[in-house]
Structure formats: C-alpha cells, structure tokens
C-alpha cells in the first residue's frame, strides 16, 4: 500500500513540477539496541501506551476503515493495542539491532522511500533513546559505505 501511494505521489509530482519526482520521508518509530528481545521489552509499554492514545488510527490500520471505538471496554482496548504493538514492532517501525535495521533498509528503499524520519520520543526511557541515537549513527556509517 505504501509503495502504491509513493508511486502515485511521484507521478503527480513529476506532472506538476517538470519531471521532479519529489522526495519521500517515511516516519518510523525507532529504537535500536544490542538485542532484539531487549529492545522489544524496552518499547513494549511506552509504545503500547502510545498506540492506545491514538487508538482510532491503530484500528484503522488494521481494518482499513474508520471505527467508533467508544463502545470498547478496557480489555478490548488492551487487546487491540497488544496486537497493534506486535504488528508495528515487526513491520511498522525500526526496532532491534543495527544489523537488523540495516537488513530492513533495502526493503524500505524498494518502496520508493528516500529518507527515514526516526521518531524516537514516544515514552521510552531517556538513556535508551540516547543510546539508540548512537546506534543510528552506526547504522548510518554502515549504509554510507
């Protein structure tokens, strides 16, 4: 779906701007660390809380349509947020080790993405965020070779 939207954006940009195909920045929630399981546990609670705070968007990403979530109880919301966390952690964010992120980048580029905007402040402990930024520097060194 993202690839199709990017292709459409580039088509329209080229038509409207004399062949310029635009510049696409994909914003991804990001935390890099040394170990995938450790990162998963570091982000689980804050990212789940973040997802709950934007539950309508979370539900829409699963169903493809707007939903009225006002009738859901707390257990339903917890379930929805837990499933959303699992999905986003695996496929909708830049989480894990530098090596894992480096493996994901060619797939992201293949979607038509020019640049990734890393969203690092979603409630994760400050030290982990700062350490993760250091890891982003290492990732940049790897992909710049």
Short mmCIF file of N, CA and C in Angstrom, two decimals:
data_model
loop_
_atom_site.label_atom_id
_atom_site.label_comp_id
_atom_site.label_asym_id
_atom_site.label_seq_id
_atom_site.Cartn_x
_atom_site.Cartn_y
_atom_site.Cartn_z
N UNK A 1 0.83 -1.20 0.00
CA UNK A 1 0.00 0.00 0.00
C UNK A 1 0.87 1.26 0.00
N UNK A 2 1.92 1.27 0.82
CA UNK A 2 2.82 2.43 0.87
C UNK A 2 3.49 2.63 -0.47
N UNK A 3 3.97 1.55 -1.08
CA UNK A 3 4.64 1.66 -2.37
C UNK A 3 3.72 2.27 -3.42
N UNK A 4 2.46 1.87 -3.42
CA UNK A 4 1.50 2.42 -4.38
C UNK A 4 1.25 3.90 -4.16
N UNK A 5 1.16 4.30 -2.91
CA UNK A 5 0.94 5.73 -2.61
C UNK A 5 2.17 6.56 -2.97
N UNK A 6 3.35 6.01 -2.74
CA UNK A 6 4.56 6.73 -3.11
C UNK A 6 4.65 6.87 -4.63
N UNK A 7 4.34 5.79 -5.35
CA UNK A 7 4.38 5.85 -6.81
C UNK A 7 3.41 6.90 -7.34
N UNK A 8 2.21 6.97 -6.76
CA UNK A 8 1.23 7.97 -7.18
C UNK A 8 1.71 9.38 -6.87
N UNK A 9 2.30 9.56 -5.69
CA UNK A 9 2.86 10.87 -5.32
C UNK A 9 3.93 11.28 -6.34
N UNK A 10 4.82 10.37 -6.67
CA UNK A 10 5.91 10.69 -7.60
C UNK A 10 5.36 11.01 -9.00
N UNK A 11 4.33 10.28 -9.42
CA UNK A 11 3.71 10.54 -10.73
C UNK A 11 3.15 11.95 -10.78
N UNK A 12 2.39 12.32 -9.75
CA UNK A 12 1.78 13.64 -9.71
C UNK A 12 2.85 14.72 -9.58
N UNK A 13 3.85 14.49 -8.73
CA UNK A 13 4.92 15.47 -8.57
C UNK A 13 5.63 15.71 -9.90
N UNK A 14 5.90 14.65 -10.64
CA UNK A 14 6.58 14.79 -11.93
C UNK A 14 5.72 15.58 -12.93
N UNK A 15 4.41 15.33 -12.91
CA UNK A 15 3.50 16.06 -13.81
C UNK A 15 3.43 17.54 -13.44
N UNK A 16 3.38 17.81 -12.16
CA UNK A 16 3.18 19.19 -11.70
C UNK A 16 4.47 20.01 -11.62
N UNK A 17 5.62 19.34 -11.58
CA UNK A 17 6.88 20.06 -11.34
C UNK A 17 7.96 19.69 -12.36
N UNK A 18 7.58 19.68 -13.62
CA UNK A 18 8.54 19.48 -14.71
C UNK A 18 9.48 18.31 -14.52
N UNK A 19 8.95 17.16 -14.18
CA UNK A 19 9.75 15.95 -14.08
C UNK A 19 10.37 15.67 -12.73
N UNK A 20 10.28 16.62 -11.80
CA UNK A 20 10.81 16.37 -10.45
C UNK A 20 9.92 15.33 -9.78
N UNK A 21 10.52 14.29 -9.26
CA UNK A 21 9.72 13.18 -8.73
C UNK A 21 9.49 13.24 -7.23
N UNK A 22 9.86 14.35 -6.62
CA UNK A 22 9.58 14.50 -5.20
C UNK A 22 10.64 13.86 -4.32
N UNK A 23 10.42 13.97 -3.03
CA UNK A 23 11.33 13.41 -2.02
C UNK A 23 10.44 12.83 -0.93
N UNK A 24 10.59 11.55 -0.65
CA UNK A 24 9.72 10.86 0.30
C UNK A 24 10.47 10.55 1.58
N UNK A 25 9.94 11.04 2.70
CA UNK A 25 10.47 10.73 4.02
C UNK A 25 9.42 9.87 4.73
N UNK A 26 9.81 8.68 5.13
CA UNK A 26 8.94 7.78 5.87
C UNK A 26 9.26 7.89 7.35
N UNK A 27 8.27 8.28 8.12
CA UNK A 27 8.47 8.42 9.57
C UNK A 27 8.24 7.06 10.23
N UNK A 28 9.22 6.60 10.98
CA UNK A 28 9.13 5.32 11.67
C UNK A 28 9.51 5.48 13.14
N UNK A 29 8.71 4.92 14.02
CA UNK A 29 9.10 4.85 15.42
C UNK A 29 10.35 3.99 15.48
N UNK A 30 11.33 4.45 16.24
CA UNK A 30 12.66 3.85 16.17
C UNK A 30 13.28 3.70 17.55
N UNK A 31 13.84 2.52 17.78
CA UNK A 31 14.76 2.32 18.90
C UNK A 31 15.69 1.17 18.51
N UNK A 32 16.97 1.49 18.46
CA UNK A 32 17.97 0.48 18.17
C UNK A 32 18.74 0.17 19.45
N UNK A 33 19.09 -1.08 19.59
CA UNK A 33 19.85 -1.54 20.75
C UNK A 33 20.73 -2.71 20.35
N UNK A 34 21.21 -3.44 21.35
CA UNK A 34 22.10 -4.56 21.07
C UNK A 34 21.35 -5.86 20.82
N UNK A 35 20.12 -5.96 21.31
CA UNK A 35 19.41 -7.23 21.30
C UNK A 35 17.93 -7.00 20.99
N UNK A 36 17.39 -7.75 20.04
CA UNK A 36 16.01 -7.59 19.61
C UNK A 36 15.03 -7.76 20.77
N UNK A 37 15.20 -8.81 21.55
CA UNK A 37 14.27 -9.06 22.67
C UNK A 37 14.35 -7.96 23.72
N UNK A 38 15.55 -7.46 23.97
CA UNK A 38 15.71 -6.37 24.94
C UNK A 38 15.01 -5.10 24.44
N UNK A 39 15.18 -4.79 23.17
CA UNK A 39 14.51 -3.61 22.60
C UNK A 39 13.00 -3.80 22.66
N UNK A 40 12.53 -5.00 22.34
CA UNK A 40 11.08 -5.26 22.39
C UNK A 40 10.53 -4.93 23.78
N UNK A 41 11.22 -5.36 24.82
CA UNK A 41 10.73 -5.11 26.17
C UNK A 41 10.89 -3.64 26.57
N UNK A 42 11.92 -2.97 26.06
CA UNK A 42 12.08 -1.55 26.35
C UNK A 42 10.96 -0.71 25.75
N UNK A 43 10.48 -1.09 24.59
CA UNK A 43 9.48 -0.29 23.90
C UNK A 43 8.05 -0.76 24.13
N UNK A 44 7.88 -1.99 24.63
CA UNK A 44 6.53 -2.56 24.73
C UNK A 44 5.55 -1.64 25.47
N UNK A 45 5.83 -1.27 26.70
CA UNK A 45 4.88 -0.47 27.47
C UNK A 45 4.70 0.93 26.90
N UNK A 46 5.80 1.68 26.66
CA UNK A 46 5.58 3.03 26.14
C UNK A 46 4.94 3.06 24.77
N UNK A 47 5.31 2.13 23.90
CA UNK A 47 4.73 2.15 22.56
C UNK A 47 3.28 1.67 22.59
N UNK A 48 2.97 0.72 23.45
CA UNK A 48 1.58 0.28 23.60
C UNK A 48 0.73 1.44 24.11
N UNK A 49 1.24 2.18 25.08
CA UNK A 49 0.52 3.36 25.58
C UNK A 49 0.32 4.39 24.47
N UNK A 50 1.35 4.58 23.67
CA UNK A 50 1.25 5.50 22.53
C UNK A 50 0.15 5.03 21.57
N UNK A 51 0.13 3.74 21.29
CA UNK A 51 -0.89 3.20 20.38
C UNK A 51 -2.29 3.38 20.96
N UNK A 52 -2.44 3.20 22.26
CA UNK A 52 -3.74 3.41 22.89
C UNK A 52 -4.17 4.86 22.76
N UNK A 53 -3.22 5.78 22.84
CA UNK A 53 -3.56 7.20 22.76
C UNK A 53 -4.02 7.60 21.37
N UNK A 54 -3.70 6.77 20.39
CA UNK A 54 -4.16 7.03 19.01
C UNK A 54 -4.91 5.80 18.50
N UNK A 55 -5.80 5.29 19.33
CA UNK A 55 -6.49 4.03 19.04
C UNK A 55 -7.29 4.07 17.75
N UNK A 56 -7.89 5.19 17.41
CA UNK A 56 -8.66 5.25 16.17
C UNK A 56 -7.76 5.01 14.96
N UNK A 57 -6.57 5.59 14.98
CA UNK A 57 -5.63 5.35 13.87
C UNK A 57 -5.16 3.90 13.87
N UNK A 58 -4.92 3.36 15.05
CA UNK A 58 -4.49 1.97 15.17
C UNK A 58 -5.55 1.04 14.60
N UNK A 59 -6.80 1.25 14.97
CA UNK A 59 -7.89 0.41 14.47
C UNK A 59 -8.01 0.54 12.96
N UNK A 60 -7.88 1.75 12.46
CA UNK A 60 -7.99 1.96 11.02
C UNK A 60 -6.88 1.24 10.27
N UNK A 61 -5.68 1.18 10.86
CA UNK A 61 -4.59 0.50 10.18
C UNK A 61 -4.85 -1.00 10.06
N UNK A 62 -5.63 -1.56 10.98
CA UNK A 62 -5.97 -2.98 10.91
C UNK A 62 -7.16 -3.26 10.00
N UNK A 63 -8.13 -2.38 10.02
CA UNK A 63 -9.38 -2.66 9.30
C UNK A 63 -9.48 -1.94 7.96
N UNK A 64 -8.72 -0.88 7.80
CA UNK A 64 -8.80 -0.10 6.58
C UNK A 64 -9.97 0.87 6.53
N UNK A 65 -10.67 1.01 7.67
CA UNK A 65 -11.81 1.93 7.70
C UNK A 65 -11.90 2.60 9.07
N UNK A 66 -12.64 3.69 9.10
CA UNK A 66 -12.87 4.40 10.35
C UNK A 66 -13.71 3.54 11.27
N UNK A 67 -13.44 3.60 12.56
CA UNK A 67 -14.20 2.81 13.53
C UNK A 67 -14.57 3.68 14.72
N UNK A 68 -15.73 3.41 15.30
CA UNK A 68 -16.14 4.07 16.54
C UNK A 68 -15.71 3.17 17.69
N UNK A 69 -14.70 3.60 18.41
CA UNK A 69 -14.15 2.79 19.49
C UNK A 69 -14.74 3.13 20.85
N UNK A 70 -15.73 4.01 20.87
CA UNK A 70 -16.29 4.46 22.15
C UNK A 70 -16.97 3.34 22.93
N UNK A 71 -17.38 2.28 22.25
CA UNK A 71 -18.06 1.19 22.93
C UNK A 71 -17.12 0.09 23.42
N UNK A 72 -15.85 0.20 23.11
CA UNK A 72 -14.90 -0.82 23.56
C UNK A 72 -14.60 -0.65 25.04
N UNK A 73 -14.48 -1.75 25.73
CA UNK A 73 -14.10 -1.68 27.14
C UNK A 73 -12.57 -1.72 27.24
N UNK A 74 -12.05 -1.62 28.46
CA UNK A 74 -10.61 -1.56 28.67
C UNK A 74 -9.91 -2.82 28.18
N UNK A 75 -10.53 -3.98 28.39
CA UNK A 75 -9.92 -5.23 27.93
C UNK A 75 -9.83 -5.27 26.40
N UNK A 76 -10.86 -4.78 25.72
CA UNK A 76 -10.82 -4.73 24.26
C UNK A 76 -9.72 -3.80 23.78
N UNK A 77 -9.59 -2.65 24.44
CA UNK A 77 -8.55 -1.70 24.07
C UNK A 77 -7.16 -2.29 24.31
N UNK A 78 -7.01 -3.00 25.43
CA UNK A 78 -5.72 -3.65 25.71
C UNK A 78 -5.39 -4.68 24.63
N UNK A 79 -6.38 -5.46 24.23
CA UNK A 79 -6.18 -6.46 23.20
C UNK A 79 -5.77 -5.80 21.87
N UNK A 80 -6.51 -4.79 21.47
CA UNK A 80 -6.22 -4.08 20.24
C UNK A 80 -4.81 -3.51 20.27
N UNK A 81 -4.44 -2.87 21.38
CA UNK A 81 -3.11 -2.26 21.49
C UNK A 81 -2.01 -3.33 21.47
N UNK A 82 -2.24 -4.46 22.12
CA UNK A 82 -1.25 -5.54 22.15
C UNK A 82 -1.02 -6.10 20.75
N UNK A 83 -2.09 -6.32 20.00
CA UNK A 83 -1.95 -6.83 18.63
C UNK A 83 -1.28 -5.79 17.74
N UNK A 84 -1.64 -4.54 17.92
CA UNK A 84 -1.03 -3.47 17.13
C UNK A 84 0.47 -3.39 17.45
N UNK A 85 0.82 -3.52 18.73
CA UNK A 85 2.23 -3.48 19.10
C UNK A 85 2.99 -4.57 18.36
N UNK A 86 2.47 -5.80 18.39
CA UNK A 86 3.16 -6.90 17.72
C UNK A 86 3.37 -6.60 16.25
N UNK A 87 2.35 -6.09 15.60
CA UNK A 87 2.45 -5.80 14.17
C UNK A 87 3.45 -4.68 13.91
N UNK A 88 3.32 -3.57 14.64
CA UNK A 88 4.23 -2.45 14.42
C UNK A 88 5.66 -2.80 14.75
N UNK A 89 5.86 -3.57 15.81
CA UNK A 89 7.23 -3.91 16.19
C UNK A 89 7.91 -4.70 15.07
N UNK A 90 7.19 -5.61 14.47
CA UNK A 90 7.78 -6.45 13.43
C UNK A 90 7.86 -5.76 12.08
N UNK A 91 6.86 -4.96 11.72
CA UNK A 91 6.81 -4.48 10.34
C UNK A 91 6.59 -2.98 10.18
N UNK A 92 6.33 -2.26 11.25
CA UNK A 92 5.97 -0.85 11.08
C UNK A 92 6.88 0.12 11.79
N UNK A 93 8.02 -0.36 12.25
CA UNK A 93 8.96 0.51 12.94
C UNK A 93 10.38 0.08 12.64
N UNK A 94 11.30 0.81 13.19
CA UNK A 94 12.72 0.48 13.05
C UNK A 94 13.22 0.12 14.44
N UNK A 95 13.00 -1.13 14.79
CA UNK A 95 13.30 -1.62 16.13
C UNK A 95 14.28 -2.78 16.06
N UNK A 96 15.17 -2.87 17.05
CA UNK A 96 16.07 -4.00 17.14
C UNK A 96 17.51 -3.57 17.08
N UNK A 97 18.34 -4.43 16.51
CA UNK A 97 19.78 -4.17 16.43
C UNK A 97 20.10 -3.36 15.18
N UNK A 98 21.31 -2.83 15.16
CA UNK A 98 21.80 -2.10 13.98
C UNK A 98 21.78 -3.03 12.77
N UNK A 99 22.20 -4.27 12.98
CA UNK A 99 22.26 -5.23 11.87
C UNK A 99 20.86 -5.51 11.31
N UNK A 100 19.89 -5.67 12.19
CA UNK A 100 18.51 -5.91 11.74
C UNK A 100 18.00 -4.71 10.95
N UNK A 101 18.28 -3.51 11.45
CA UNK A 101 17.85 -2.29 10.75
C UNK A 101 18.51 -2.20 9.38
N UNK A 102 19.79 -2.54 9.30
CA UNK A 102 20.50 -2.50 8.02
C UNK A 102 19.87 -3.47 7.02
N UNK A 103 19.37 -4.60 7.50
CA UNK A 103 18.71 -5.56 6.62
C UNK A 103 17.36 -5.05 6.13
N UNK A 104 16.69 -4.24 6.95
CA UNK A 104 15.37 -3.70 6.58
C UNK A 104 15.46 -2.55 5.57
N UNK A 105 16.54 -1.80 5.61
CA UNK A 105 16.63 -0.59 4.79
C UNK A 105 16.48 -0.83 3.29
N UNK A 106 17.06 -1.87 2.71
CA UNK A 106 16.83 -2.08 1.27
C UNK A 106 15.34 -2.31 0.94
N UNK A 107 14.62 -2.97 1.84
CA UNK A 107 13.18 -3.19 1.61
C UNK A 107 12.41 -1.87 1.68
N UNK A 108 12.82 -1.01 2.59
CA UNK A 108 12.19 0.30 2.72
C UNK A 108 12.50 1.14 1.48
N UNK A 109 13.73 1.11 1.04
CA UNK A 109 14.12 1.85 -0.16
C UNK A 109 13.33 1.35 -1.37
N UNK A 110 13.10 0.04 -1.44
CA UNK A 110 12.36 -0.55 -2.57
C UNK A 110 10.92 -0.04 -2.64
N UNK A 111 10.39 0.46 -1.54
CA UNK A 111 9.04 1.05 -1.54
C UNK A 111 9.03 2.41 -2.24
N UNK A 112 10.22 2.99 -2.44
CA UNK A 112 10.32 4.31 -3.04
C UNK A 112 10.68 5.39 -2.03
N UNK A 113 11.09 4.98 -0.84
CA UNK A 113 11.43 5.92 0.23
C UNK A 113 12.84 6.46 0.01
N UNK A 114 12.99 7.78 0.15
CA UNK A 114 14.30 8.43 0.03
C UNK A 114 15.01 8.57 1.37
N UNK A 115 14.23 8.72 2.42
CA UNK A 115 14.80 9.06 3.72
C UNK A 115 13.86 8.55 4.81
N UNK A 116 14.43 8.21 5.96
CA UNK A 116 13.62 7.80 7.11
C UNK A 116 13.71 8.87 8.17
N UNK A 117 12.55 9.30 8.65
CA UNK A 117 12.48 10.19 9.81
C UNK A 117 12.25 9.32 11.03
N UNK A 118 13.20 9.29 11.93
CA UNK A 118 13.14 8.40 13.09
C UNK A 118 12.45 9.09 14.25
N UNK A 119 11.30 8.56 14.63
CA UNK A 119 10.55 9.08 15.78
C UNK A 119 11.05 8.34 17.02
N UNK A 120 11.81 9.03 17.85
CA UNK A 120 12.47 8.35 18.98
C UNK A 120 11.84 8.69 20.32
N UNK A 121 10.99 9.68 20.37
CA UNK A 121 10.46 10.14 21.65
C UNK A 121 8.99 9.75 21.78
N UNK A 122 8.75 8.50 22.13
CA UNK A 122 7.38 8.03 22.32
C UNK A 122 7.22 7.40 23.70
N UNK A 123 8.03 7.88 24.65
CA UNK A 123 7.89 7.44 26.03
C UNK A 123 8.94 6.47 26.51
N UNK A 124 9.89 6.12 25.66
CA UNK A 124 10.97 5.22 26.06
C UNK A 124 11.90 5.97 27.01
N UNK A 125 12.50 5.25 27.94
CA UNK A 125 13.43 5.83 28.91
C UNK A 125 14.53 6.61 28.19
N UNK A 126 14.87 7.77 28.71
CA UNK A 126 15.79 8.70 28.05
C UNK A 126 17.14 8.07 27.71
N UNK A 127 17.71 7.30 28.62
CA UNK A 127 19.01 6.69 28.37
C UNK A 127 18.95 5.76 27.16
N UNK A 128 17.87 5.00 27.05
CA UNK A 128 17.71 4.08 25.91
C UNK A 128 17.60 4.87 24.60
N UNK A 129 16.89 5.98 24.65
CA UNK A 129 16.76 6.83 23.46
C UNK A 129 18.12 7.35 23.03
N UNK A 130 18.89 7.87 23.98
CA UNK A 130 20.21 8.42 23.65
C UNK A 130 21.15 7.33 23.14
N UNK A 131 21.13 6.16 23.77
CA UNK A 131 21.94 5.04 23.28
C UNK A 131 21.49 4.64 21.88
N UNK A 132 20.18 4.67 21.65
CA UNK A 132 19.65 4.34 20.34
C UNK A 132 20.10 5.32 19.26
N UNK A 133 20.23 6.58 19.63
CA UNK A 133 20.71 7.58 18.66
C UNK A 133 22.15 7.27 18.28
N UNK A 134 22.96 6.84 19.25
CA UNK A 134 24.32 6.42 18.92
C UNK A 134 24.29 5.26 17.93
N UNK A 135 23.37 4.33 18.13
CA UNK A 135 23.25 3.18 17.23
C UNK A 135 22.79 3.64 15.83
N UNK A 136 21.95 4.67 15.77
CA UNK A 136 21.55 5.21 14.46
C UNK A 136 22.77 5.75 13.72
N UNK A 137 23.70 6.35 14.46
CA UNK A 137 24.94 6.80 13.84
C UNK A 137 25.72 5.64 13.24
N UNK A 138 25.76 4.53 13.96
CA UNK A 138 26.45 3.33 13.44
C UNK A 138 25.72 2.79 12.21
N UNK A 139 24.40 2.81 12.24
CA UNK A 139 23.62 2.37 11.08
C UNK A 139 23.93 3.26 9.88
N UNK A 140 24.01 4.55 10.09
CA UNK A 140 24.31 5.48 9.00
C UNK A 140 25.69 5.18 8.43
N UNK A 141 26.67 4.85 9.29
CA UNK A 141 28.01 4.51 8.79
C UNK A 141 27.95 3.26 7.91
N UNK A 142 27.18 2.26 8.33
CA UNK A 142 27.07 1.02 7.56
C UNK A 142 26.46 1.27 6.19
N UNK A 143 25.39 2.03 6.14
CA UNK A 143 24.70 2.21 4.85
C UNK A 143 25.40 3.23 3.96
N UNK A 144 26.31 4.01 4.53
CA UNK A 144 27.02 5.02 3.74
C UNK A 144 28.27 4.45 3.07
N UNK A 145 28.61 3.23 3.37
CA UNK A 145 29.83 2.62 2.78
C UNK A 145 29.64 2.34 1.32
#
